[in-house]
Short mmCIF file of C-alpha atoms and ligand atoms in Angstrom, two decimals:
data_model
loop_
_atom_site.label_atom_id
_atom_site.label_comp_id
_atom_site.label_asym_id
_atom_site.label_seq_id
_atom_site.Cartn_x
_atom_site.Cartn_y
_atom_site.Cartn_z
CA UNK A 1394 44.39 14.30 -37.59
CA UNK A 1395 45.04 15.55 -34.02
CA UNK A 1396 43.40 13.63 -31.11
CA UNK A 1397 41.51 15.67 -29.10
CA UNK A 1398 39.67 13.43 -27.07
CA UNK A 1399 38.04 16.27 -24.57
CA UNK A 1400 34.74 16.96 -22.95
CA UNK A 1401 34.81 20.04 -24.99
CA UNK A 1402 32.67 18.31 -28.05
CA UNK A 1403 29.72 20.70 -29.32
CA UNK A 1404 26.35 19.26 -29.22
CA UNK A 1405 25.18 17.09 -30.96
CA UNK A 1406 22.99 19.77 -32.77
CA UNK A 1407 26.22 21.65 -34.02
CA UNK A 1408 27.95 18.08 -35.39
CA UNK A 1409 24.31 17.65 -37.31
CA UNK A 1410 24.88 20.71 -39.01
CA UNK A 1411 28.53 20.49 -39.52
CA UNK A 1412 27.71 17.01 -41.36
CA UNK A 1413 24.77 19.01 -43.05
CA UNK A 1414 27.34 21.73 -44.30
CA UNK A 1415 25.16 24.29 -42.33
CA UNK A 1416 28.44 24.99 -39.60
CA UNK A 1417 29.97 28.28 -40.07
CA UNK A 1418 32.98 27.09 -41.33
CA UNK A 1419 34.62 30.06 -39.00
CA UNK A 1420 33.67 28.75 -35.94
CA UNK A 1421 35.62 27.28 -33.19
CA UNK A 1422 33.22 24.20 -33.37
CA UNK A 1423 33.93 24.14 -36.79
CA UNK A 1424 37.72 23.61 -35.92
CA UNK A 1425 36.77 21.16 -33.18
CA UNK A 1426 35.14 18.90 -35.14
CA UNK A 1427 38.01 18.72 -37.62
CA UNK A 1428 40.34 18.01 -35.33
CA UNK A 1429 38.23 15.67 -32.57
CA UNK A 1430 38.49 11.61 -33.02
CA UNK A 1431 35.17 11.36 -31.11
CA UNK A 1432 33.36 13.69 -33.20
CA UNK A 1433 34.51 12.02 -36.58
CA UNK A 1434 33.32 8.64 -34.98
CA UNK A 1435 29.96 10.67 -34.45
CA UNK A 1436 30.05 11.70 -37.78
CA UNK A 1437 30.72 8.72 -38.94
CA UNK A 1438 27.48 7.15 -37.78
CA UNK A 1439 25.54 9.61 -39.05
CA UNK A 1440 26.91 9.18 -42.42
CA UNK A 1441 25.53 5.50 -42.19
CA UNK A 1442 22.09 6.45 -41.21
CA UNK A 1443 21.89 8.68 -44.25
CA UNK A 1444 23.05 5.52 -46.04
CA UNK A 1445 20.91 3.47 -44.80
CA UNK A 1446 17.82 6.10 -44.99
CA UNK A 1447 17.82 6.74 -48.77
CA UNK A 1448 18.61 3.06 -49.50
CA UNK A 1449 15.71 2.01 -47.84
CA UNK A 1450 13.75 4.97 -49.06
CA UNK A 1451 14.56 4.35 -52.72
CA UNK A 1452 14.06 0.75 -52.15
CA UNK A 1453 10.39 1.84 -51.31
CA UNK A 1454 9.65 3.12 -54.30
CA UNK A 1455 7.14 1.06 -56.30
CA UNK A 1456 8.28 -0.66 -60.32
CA UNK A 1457 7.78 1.62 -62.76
CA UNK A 1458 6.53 4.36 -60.59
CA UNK A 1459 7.02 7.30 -63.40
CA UNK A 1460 5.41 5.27 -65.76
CA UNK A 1461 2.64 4.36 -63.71
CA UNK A 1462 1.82 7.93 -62.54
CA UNK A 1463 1.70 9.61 -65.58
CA UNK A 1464 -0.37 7.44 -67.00
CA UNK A 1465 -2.55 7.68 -63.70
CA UNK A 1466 -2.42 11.39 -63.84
CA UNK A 1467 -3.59 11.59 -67.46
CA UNK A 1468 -6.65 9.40 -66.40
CA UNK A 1469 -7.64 11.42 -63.89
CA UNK A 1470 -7.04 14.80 -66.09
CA UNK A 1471 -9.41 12.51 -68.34
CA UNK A 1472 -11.73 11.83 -66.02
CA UNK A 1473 -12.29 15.43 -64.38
CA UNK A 1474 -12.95 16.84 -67.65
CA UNK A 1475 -15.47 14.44 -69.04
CA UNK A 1476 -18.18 12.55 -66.43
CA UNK A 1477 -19.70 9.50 -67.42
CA UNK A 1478 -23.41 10.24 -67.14
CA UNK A 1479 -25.29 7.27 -68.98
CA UNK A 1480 -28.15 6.27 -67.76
CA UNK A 1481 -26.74 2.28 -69.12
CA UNK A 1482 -23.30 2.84 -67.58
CA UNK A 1483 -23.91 0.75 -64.28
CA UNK A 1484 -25.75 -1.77 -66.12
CA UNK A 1485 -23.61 -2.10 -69.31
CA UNK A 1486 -20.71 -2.66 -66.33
CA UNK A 1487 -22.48 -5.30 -64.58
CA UNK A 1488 -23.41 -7.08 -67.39
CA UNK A 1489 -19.58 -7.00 -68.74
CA UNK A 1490 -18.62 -8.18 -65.34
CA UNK A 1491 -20.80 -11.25 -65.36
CA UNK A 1492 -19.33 -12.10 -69.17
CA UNK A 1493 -16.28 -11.87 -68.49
CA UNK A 1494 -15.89 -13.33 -64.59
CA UNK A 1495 -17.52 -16.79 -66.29
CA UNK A 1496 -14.60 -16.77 -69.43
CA UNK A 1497 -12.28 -16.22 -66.68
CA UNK A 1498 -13.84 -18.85 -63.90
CA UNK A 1499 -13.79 -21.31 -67.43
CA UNK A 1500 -10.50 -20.19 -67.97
CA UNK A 1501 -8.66 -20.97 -64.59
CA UNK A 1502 -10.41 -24.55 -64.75
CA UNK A 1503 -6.95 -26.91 -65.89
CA UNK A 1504 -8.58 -29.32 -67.89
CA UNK A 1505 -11.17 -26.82 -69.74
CA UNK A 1506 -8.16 -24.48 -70.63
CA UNK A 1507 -7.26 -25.87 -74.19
CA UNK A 1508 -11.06 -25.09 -75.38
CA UNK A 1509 -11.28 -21.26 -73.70
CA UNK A 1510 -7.62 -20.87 -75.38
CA UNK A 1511 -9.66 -21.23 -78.69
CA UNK A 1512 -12.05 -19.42 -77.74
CA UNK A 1513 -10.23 -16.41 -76.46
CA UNK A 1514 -7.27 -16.39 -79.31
CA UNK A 1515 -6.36 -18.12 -82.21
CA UNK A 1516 -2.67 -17.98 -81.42
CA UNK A 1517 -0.91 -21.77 -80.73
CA UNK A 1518 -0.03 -21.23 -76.86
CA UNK A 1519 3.16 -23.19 -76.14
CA UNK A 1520 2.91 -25.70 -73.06
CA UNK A 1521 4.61 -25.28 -70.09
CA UNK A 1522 7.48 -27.22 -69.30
CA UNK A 1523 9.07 -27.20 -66.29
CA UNK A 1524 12.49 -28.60 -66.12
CA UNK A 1525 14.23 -29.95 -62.63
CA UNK A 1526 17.76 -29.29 -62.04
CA UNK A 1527 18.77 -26.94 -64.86
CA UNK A 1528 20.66 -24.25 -64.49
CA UNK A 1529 20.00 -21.46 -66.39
CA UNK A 1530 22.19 -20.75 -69.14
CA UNK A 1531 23.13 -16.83 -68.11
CA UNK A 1532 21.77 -13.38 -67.15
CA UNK A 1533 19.88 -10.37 -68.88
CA UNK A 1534 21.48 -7.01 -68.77
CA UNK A 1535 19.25 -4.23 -68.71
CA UNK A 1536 19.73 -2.94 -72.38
CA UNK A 1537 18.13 -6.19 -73.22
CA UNK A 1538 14.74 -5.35 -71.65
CA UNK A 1539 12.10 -3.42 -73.10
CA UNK A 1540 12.17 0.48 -71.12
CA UNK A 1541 9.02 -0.12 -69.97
CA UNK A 1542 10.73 -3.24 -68.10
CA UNK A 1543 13.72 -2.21 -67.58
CA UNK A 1544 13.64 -0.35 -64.19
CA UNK A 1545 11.78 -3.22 -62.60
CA UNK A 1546 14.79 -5.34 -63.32
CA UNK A 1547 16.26 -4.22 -59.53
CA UNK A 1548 18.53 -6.50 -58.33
CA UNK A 1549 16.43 -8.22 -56.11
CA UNK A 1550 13.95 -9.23 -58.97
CA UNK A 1551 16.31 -11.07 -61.52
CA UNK A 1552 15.35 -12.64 -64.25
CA UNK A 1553 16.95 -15.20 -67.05
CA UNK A 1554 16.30 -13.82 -70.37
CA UNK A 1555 19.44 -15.14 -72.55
CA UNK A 1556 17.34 -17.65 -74.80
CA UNK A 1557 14.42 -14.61 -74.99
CA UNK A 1558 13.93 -13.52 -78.26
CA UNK A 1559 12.77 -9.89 -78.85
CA UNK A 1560 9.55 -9.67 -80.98
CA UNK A 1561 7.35 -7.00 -82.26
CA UNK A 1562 3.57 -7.48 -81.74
CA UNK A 1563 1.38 -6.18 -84.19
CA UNK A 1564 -1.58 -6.58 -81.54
CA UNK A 1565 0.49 -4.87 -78.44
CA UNK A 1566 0.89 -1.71 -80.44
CA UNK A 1567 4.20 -0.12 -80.56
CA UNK A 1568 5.58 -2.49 -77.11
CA UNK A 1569 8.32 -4.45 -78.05
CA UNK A 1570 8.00 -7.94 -76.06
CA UNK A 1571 10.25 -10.56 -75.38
CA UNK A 1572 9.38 -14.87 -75.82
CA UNK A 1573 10.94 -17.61 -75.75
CA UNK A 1574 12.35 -19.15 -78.56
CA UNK A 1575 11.39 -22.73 -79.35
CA UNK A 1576 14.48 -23.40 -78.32
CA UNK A 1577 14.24 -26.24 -75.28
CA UNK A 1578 16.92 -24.51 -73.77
CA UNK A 1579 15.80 -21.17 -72.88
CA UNK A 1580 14.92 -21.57 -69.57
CA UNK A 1581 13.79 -19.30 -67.12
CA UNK A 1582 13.70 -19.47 -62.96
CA UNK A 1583 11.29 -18.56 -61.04
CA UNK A 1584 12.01 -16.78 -57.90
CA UNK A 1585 10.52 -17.78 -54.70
CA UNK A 1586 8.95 -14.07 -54.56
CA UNK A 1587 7.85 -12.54 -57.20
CA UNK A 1588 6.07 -9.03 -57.76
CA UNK A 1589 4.89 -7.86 -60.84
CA UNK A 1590 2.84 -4.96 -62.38
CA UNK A 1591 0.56 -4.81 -64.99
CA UNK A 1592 -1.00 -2.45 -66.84
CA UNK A 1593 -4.65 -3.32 -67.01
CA UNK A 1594 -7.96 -1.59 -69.45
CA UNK A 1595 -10.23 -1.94 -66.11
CA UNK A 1596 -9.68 -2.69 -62.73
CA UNK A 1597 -12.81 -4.27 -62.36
CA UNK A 1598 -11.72 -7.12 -64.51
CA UNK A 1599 -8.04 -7.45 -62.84
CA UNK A 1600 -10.33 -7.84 -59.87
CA UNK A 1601 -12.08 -10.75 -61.07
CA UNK A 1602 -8.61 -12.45 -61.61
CA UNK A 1603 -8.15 -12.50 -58.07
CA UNK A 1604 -11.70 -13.14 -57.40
CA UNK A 1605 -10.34 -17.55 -58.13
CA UNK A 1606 -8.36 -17.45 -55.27
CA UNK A 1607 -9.63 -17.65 -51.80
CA UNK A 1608 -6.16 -17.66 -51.00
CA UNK A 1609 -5.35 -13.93 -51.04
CA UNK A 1610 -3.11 -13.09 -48.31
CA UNK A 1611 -3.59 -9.09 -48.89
CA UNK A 1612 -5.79 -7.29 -51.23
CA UNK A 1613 -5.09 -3.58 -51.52
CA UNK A 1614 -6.64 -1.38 -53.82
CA UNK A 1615 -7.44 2.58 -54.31
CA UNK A 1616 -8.52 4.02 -57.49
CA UNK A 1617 -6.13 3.60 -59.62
CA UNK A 1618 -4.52 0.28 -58.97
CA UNK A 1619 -5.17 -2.69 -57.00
CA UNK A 1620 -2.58 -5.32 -55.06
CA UNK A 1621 -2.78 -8.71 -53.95
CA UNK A 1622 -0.43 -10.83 -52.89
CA UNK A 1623 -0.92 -15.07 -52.41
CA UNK A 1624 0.86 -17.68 -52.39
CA UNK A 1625 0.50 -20.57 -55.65
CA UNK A 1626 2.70 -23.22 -57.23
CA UNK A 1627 4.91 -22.17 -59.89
CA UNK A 1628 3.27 -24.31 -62.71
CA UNK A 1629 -0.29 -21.93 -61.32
CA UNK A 1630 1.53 -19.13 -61.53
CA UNK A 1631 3.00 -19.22 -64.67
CA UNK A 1632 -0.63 -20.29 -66.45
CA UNK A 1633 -2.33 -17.14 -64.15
CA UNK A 1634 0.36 -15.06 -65.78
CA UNK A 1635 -0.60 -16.17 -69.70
CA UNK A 1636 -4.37 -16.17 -68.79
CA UNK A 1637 -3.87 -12.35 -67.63
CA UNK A 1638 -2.32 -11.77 -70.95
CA UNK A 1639 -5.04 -13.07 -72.67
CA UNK A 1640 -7.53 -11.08 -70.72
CA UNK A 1641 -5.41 -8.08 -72.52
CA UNK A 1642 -3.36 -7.32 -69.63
CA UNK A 1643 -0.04 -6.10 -70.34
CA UNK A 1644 2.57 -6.96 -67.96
CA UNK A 1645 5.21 -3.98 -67.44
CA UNK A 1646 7.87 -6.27 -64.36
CA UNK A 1647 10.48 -7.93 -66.07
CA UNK A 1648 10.44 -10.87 -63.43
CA UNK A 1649 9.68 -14.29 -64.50
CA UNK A 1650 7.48 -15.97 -65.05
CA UNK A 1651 6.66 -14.13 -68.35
CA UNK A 1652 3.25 -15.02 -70.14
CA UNK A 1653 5.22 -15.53 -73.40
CA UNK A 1654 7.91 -17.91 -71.35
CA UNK A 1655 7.75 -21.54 -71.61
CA UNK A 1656 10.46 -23.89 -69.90
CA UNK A 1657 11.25 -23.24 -66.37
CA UNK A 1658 13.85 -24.72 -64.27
CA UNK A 1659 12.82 -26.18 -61.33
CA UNK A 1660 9.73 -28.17 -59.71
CA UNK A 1661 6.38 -26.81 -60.60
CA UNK A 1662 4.78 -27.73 -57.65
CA UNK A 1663 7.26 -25.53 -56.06
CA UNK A 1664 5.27 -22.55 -54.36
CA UNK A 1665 5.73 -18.53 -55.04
CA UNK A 1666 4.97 -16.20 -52.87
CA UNK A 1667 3.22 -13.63 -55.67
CA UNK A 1668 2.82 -10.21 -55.60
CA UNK A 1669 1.00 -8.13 -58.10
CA UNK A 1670 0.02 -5.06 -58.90
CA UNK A 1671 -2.37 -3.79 -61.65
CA UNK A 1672 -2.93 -0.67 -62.81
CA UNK A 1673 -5.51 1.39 -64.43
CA UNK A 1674 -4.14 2.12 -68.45
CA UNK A 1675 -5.12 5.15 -70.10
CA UNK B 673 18.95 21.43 -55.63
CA UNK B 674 21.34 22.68 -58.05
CA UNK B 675 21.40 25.67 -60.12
CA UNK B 676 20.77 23.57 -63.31
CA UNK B 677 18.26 21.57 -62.27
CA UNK B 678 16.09 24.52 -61.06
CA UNK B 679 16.35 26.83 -64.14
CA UNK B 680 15.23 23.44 -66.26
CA UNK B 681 12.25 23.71 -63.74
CA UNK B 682 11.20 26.83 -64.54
CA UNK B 683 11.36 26.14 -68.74
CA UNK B 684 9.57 23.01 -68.04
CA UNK B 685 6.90 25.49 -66.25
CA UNK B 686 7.05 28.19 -68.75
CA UNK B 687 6.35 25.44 -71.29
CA UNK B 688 4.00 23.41 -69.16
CA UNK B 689 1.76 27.52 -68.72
CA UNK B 690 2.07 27.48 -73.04
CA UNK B 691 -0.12 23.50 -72.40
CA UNK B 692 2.63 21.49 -73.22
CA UNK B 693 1.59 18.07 -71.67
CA UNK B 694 5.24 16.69 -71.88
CA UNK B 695 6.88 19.02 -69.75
CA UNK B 696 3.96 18.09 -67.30
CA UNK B 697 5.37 14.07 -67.81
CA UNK B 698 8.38 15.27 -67.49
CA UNK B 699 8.18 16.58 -64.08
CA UNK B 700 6.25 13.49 -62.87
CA UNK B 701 9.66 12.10 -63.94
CA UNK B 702 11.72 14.32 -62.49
CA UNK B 703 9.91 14.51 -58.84
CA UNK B 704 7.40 11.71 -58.46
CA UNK B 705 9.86 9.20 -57.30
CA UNK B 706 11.47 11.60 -54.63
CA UNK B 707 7.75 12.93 -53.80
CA UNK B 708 6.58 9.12 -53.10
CA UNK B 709 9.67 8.41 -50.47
CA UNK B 710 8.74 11.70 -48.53
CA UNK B 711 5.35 10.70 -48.25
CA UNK B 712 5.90 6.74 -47.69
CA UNK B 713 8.41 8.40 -45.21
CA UNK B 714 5.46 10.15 -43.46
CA UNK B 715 2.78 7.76 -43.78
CA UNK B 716 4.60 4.38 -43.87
CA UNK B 717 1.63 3.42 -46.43
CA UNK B 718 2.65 2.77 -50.15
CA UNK B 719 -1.24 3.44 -51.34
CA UNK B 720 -1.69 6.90 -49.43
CA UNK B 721 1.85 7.75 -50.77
CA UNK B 722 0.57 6.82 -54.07
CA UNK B 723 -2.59 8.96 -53.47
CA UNK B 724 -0.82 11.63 -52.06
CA UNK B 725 1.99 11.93 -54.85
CA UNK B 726 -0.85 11.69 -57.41
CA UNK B 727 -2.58 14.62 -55.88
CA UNK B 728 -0.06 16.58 -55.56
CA UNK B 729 0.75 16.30 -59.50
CA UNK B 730 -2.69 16.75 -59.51
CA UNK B 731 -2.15 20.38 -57.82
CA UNK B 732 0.81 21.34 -59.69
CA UNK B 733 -1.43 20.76 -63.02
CA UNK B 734 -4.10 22.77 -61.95
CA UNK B 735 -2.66 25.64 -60.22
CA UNK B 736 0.06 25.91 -62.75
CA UNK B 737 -1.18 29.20 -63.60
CA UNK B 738 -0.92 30.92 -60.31
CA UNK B 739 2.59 29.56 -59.63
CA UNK B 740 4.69 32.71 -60.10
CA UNK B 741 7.78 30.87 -59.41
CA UNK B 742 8.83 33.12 -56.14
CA UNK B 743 9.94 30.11 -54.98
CA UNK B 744 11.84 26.98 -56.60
CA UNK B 745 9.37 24.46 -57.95
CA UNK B 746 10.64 22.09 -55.75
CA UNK B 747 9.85 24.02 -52.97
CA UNK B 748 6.24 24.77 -53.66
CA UNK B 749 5.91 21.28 -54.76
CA UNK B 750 7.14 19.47 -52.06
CA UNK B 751 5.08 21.48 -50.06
CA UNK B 752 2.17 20.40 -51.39
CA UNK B 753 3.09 16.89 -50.63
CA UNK B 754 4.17 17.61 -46.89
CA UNK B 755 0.86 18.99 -46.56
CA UNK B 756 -1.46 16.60 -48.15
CA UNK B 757 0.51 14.09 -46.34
CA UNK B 758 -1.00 15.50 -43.19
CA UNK B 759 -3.83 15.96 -43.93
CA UNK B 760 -3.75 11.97 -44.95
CA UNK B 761 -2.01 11.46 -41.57
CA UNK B 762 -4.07 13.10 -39.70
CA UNK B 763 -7.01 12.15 -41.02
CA UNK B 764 -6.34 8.61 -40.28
CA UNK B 765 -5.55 9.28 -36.50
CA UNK B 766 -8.57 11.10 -35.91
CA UNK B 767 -10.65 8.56 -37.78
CA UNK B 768 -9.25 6.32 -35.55
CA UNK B 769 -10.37 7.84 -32.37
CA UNK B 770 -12.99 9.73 -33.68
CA UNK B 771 -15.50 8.69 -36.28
CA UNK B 772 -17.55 12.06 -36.38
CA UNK B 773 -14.36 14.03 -37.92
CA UNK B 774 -14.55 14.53 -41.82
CA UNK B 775 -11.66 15.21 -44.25
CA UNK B 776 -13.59 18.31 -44.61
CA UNK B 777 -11.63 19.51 -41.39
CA UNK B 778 -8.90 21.77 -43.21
CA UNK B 779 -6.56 22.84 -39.86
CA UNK B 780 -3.81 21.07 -41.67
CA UNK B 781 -4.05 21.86 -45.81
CA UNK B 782 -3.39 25.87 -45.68
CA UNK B 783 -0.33 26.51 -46.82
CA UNK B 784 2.86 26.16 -44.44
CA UNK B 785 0.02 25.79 -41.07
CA UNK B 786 1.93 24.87 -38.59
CA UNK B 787 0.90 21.67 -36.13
CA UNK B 788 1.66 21.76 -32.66
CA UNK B 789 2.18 17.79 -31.07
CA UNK B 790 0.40 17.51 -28.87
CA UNK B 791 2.87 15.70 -26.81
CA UNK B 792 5.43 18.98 -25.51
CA UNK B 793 8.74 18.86 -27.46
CA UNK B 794 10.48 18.12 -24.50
CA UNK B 795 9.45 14.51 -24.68
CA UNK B 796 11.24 14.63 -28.10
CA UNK B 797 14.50 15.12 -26.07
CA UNK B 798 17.19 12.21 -27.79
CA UNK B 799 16.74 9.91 -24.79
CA UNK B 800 13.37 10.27 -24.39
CA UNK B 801 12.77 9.37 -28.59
CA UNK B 802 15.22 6.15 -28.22
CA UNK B 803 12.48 4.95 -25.48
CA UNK B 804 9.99 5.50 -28.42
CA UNK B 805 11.85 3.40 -30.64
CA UNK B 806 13.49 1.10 -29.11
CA UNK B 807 11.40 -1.84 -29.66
CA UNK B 808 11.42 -1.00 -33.17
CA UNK B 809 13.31 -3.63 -35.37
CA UNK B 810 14.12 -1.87 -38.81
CA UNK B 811 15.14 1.79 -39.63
CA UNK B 812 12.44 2.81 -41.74
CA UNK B 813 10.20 1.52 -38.48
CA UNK B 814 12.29 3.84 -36.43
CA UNK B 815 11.44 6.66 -38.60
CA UNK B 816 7.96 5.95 -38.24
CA UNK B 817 8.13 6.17 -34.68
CA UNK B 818 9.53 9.64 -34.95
CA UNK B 819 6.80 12.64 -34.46
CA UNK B 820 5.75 13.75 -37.44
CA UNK B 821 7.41 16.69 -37.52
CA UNK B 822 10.75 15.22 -37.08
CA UNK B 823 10.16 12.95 -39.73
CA UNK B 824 9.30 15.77 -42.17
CA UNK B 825 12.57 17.27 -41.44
CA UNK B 826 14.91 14.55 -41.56
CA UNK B 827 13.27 13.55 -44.94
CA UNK B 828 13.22 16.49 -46.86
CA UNK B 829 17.32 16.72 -46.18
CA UNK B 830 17.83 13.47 -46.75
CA UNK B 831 15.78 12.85 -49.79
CA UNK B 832 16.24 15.89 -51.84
CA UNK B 833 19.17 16.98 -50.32
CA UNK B 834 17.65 20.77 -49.17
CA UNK B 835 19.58 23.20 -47.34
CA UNK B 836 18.27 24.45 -43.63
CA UNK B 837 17.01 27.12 -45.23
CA UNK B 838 14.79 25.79 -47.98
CA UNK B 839 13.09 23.46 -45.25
CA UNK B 840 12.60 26.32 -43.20
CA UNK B 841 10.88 28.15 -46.37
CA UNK B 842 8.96 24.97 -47.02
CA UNK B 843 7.82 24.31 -43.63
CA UNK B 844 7.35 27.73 -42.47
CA UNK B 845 9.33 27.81 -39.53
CA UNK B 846 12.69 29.06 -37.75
CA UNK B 847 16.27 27.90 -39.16
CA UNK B 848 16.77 27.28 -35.77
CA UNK B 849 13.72 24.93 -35.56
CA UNK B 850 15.04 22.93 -38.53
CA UNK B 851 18.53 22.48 -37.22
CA UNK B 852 17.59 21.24 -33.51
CA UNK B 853 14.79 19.11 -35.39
CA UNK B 854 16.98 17.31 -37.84
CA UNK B 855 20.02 16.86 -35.02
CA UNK B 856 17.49 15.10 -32.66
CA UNK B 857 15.84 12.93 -35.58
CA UNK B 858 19.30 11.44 -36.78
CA UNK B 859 20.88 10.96 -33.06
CA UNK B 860 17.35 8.54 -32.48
CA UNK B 861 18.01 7.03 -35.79
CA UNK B 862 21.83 6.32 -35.17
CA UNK B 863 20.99 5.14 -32.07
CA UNK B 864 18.62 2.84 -33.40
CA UNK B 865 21.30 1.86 -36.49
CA UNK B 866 23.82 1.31 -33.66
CA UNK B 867 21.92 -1.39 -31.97
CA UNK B 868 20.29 -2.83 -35.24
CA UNK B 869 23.90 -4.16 -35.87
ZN1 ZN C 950 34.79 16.40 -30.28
#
């Protein structure tokens, strides 16, 4: 390249569009910018905001964002064609409310939670187990999640899934989902951050969940999904996770803790800073 | 927007018109992703971007019949989203300042209306937008600092990638308004990338 370090350099409006492709590639600006050290340098820096601009834009774009908007979009179709106009509606809802917040207020008491287990499924629930100073034994790759999981698994949200088995559920409908094997080894880490969605039958009800903590650092919500974020030790956050998916909750994030997960490496009094989203099903 | 990818638009619409609901899915696939970072872009809010990328599907579904396809999907499309991303934003502002004003107040949903700032352009001038942002610590809070109209710009390049001339379609304004727009937007950003390292 020829130096041609001169005071001659087109604005910065022409090197925009020359980096844009927009120059006319005839032009004597054109040729300048070739040929100028100063203006590749420019050039250069704009190719690292671009960089920069869609990482950080794609970064922004919430888990499972496709999945979640069509099945928003197909509520809302739903909803616009058919309006609820029962005279019981608002009453039926209030008194479902009440049921349900005291299963979950008798659920989220520790020493209680062995009797509302029974009483909310018959299924053995495996204890929790957290295990200090194991490493886990390897990494997932992304053909071993579930789709509905698998674009959640960024990079920034890892998860240890070696010792996962994958299971069909007759209950969860077609959904493949992964557990742990009895195996003591699989063992699964816990992130200090965590964000997870799930895919919920009412809001109202994923409400209620956070409704137990008076601990909620941020509590978002619009009409289709709602998001709170708190902090709570792991050993809390890994029992909130399985009493969610008794509640019927279907969790669509990939990150750990998962409600079918038993041993965890590290200290459960550890603390997690816990994001989640829920979202409205079909 | 390639070739390609805009003839597969216009199948998915033909089919879409027929009532397939897949081809419908299939463009919430194809678009919703790059429609949510041009409004998070705009309104730096992931719920209103939500909102706003929602009812813009919500658009495209029911005014599916009237879209003749004069213009690429995208283009129509992404319109939608600029605009009810304005109407979000400026919504918010007013309700800031002014309780009284009601989302009935439509200036800003026609179809490619222009907005004037109401600061004069000239205080857009490079130097004048690093002052803006200078206390701003990350890019995408740089970007927020940008007027609104300079954000549209330099998002709809960057994000889907379209030429001068389909933001100037989009927008409604001069190819000469785009260029100046988009050079001034990315000289405050790299100036702003410069000092962030
Ligand atoms: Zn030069």
């Amino acid at each position: 390249m020829n130096t041609n370090n001169n005071n001659n350099c087109p604005s910065f409006e022409e090197l925009s569009a020359y980096f844009d492709s927009e120059l006319d590639q005839f032009s004597l600006e054109y040729a300048h910018i070739q040929n100028c050290d100063k203006c590749q340098r420019e050039l250069d820096a704009y190719t690292k905001v671009s960089v920069m601009l869609k990482e950080e834009l794609s970064n922004s774009v919430p888990d499972d964002f496709s999945a979640h908007m069509i099945n928003s979009l197909k509520r809302r179709r739903k909803r616009d064609s058919s309006v609820d106009v029962s005279p019981f509606g608002f009453f039926f809802k209030v008194a479902a409310l009440l049921v349900l917040s005291g299963i979950i207020v008798v659920a989220l008491i520790p020493h209680k939670s062995n009797i509302v287990q029974q009483q909310v499924s018959d299924t053995k629930v495996a204890p929790l187990i957290f295990l200090d100073k194991l490493t886990p034994s390897g990494s997932y790759t992304h053909s071993q999640l579930p789709p509905s999981r698998r674009s959640a698994a960024g990079a920034s949200d890892s998860i240890d899934i070696t010792n996962m088995m994958q299971v069909s559920t007759g209950q969860m409908g077609d959904e493949n989902l992964y557990t742990s094997s009895e195996n003591k080894d699989s063992v699964a880490v816990i992130h200090p951050k965590v964000k997870q969605v799930w895919s919920v039958d009412s809001l109202k009800h994923a409400e209620m969940q956070f409704a137990q903590f008076a601990e909620v650092a941020k509590f978002a919500t619009n009409n289709s999904s709602i998001t709170m974020t708190l902090k709570l030790s792991k050993k809390n956050l890994a029992q909130f996770v399985r009493n969610c998916k008794e509640d019927g909750f279907r969790l669509l994030s990939p990150s750990q803790p998962q409600p079918e997960q038993t041993h965890f490496a590290g200290n459960k009094n550890d603390s997690v800073l816990y994001t989640a989203t829920f979202v409205q099903s079909e | 927007m390639t070739e390609n990818a805009a003839e597969y638009d216009k199948k998915l619409i033909s089919r879409l018109k027929l009532g397939d609901k897949s081809s419908f899915d299939e463009l919430v696939v194809r678009y919703g992703a790059k429609a949510f970072q041009i409004s998070f872009g705009l309104l730096s809010n992931r719920f209103d971007a939500e909102e706003v990328v929602q009812d813009a599907f919500m658009k495209v579904y029911t005014n599916i019949e009237k879209f003749r396809g004069d213009s690429s999907f995208t283009t129509w499309f992404y319109r939608i989203v600029t605009n009810l991303s304005r109407n979000k934003y400026h919504w918010h502002r007013r309700r800031g300042r002014d309780e009284n004003v009601s989302i009935s107040d439509n200036r800003f949903s026609g179809d490619g209306v222009q907005l004037d700032l109401e600061i004069p352009d000239r205080a857009f001038e490079p130097d004048r937008l690093l002052e803006r942002i200078e206390a701003e610590s990350t890019l995408m809070d740089a970007i927020k600092k940008l007027p609104e109209k300079f954000r549209e710009v330099i998002l709809l390049r960057h994000i889907e990638d379209m030429s001068y001339r389909e933001i100037a379609g989009l927008l409604e304004c001069e190819l000469g308004t785009v260029k100046s727009r988009i050079a001034r937007a990315r000289e405050a950003l790299k100036f702003k990338f410069a000092q962030a390292r």
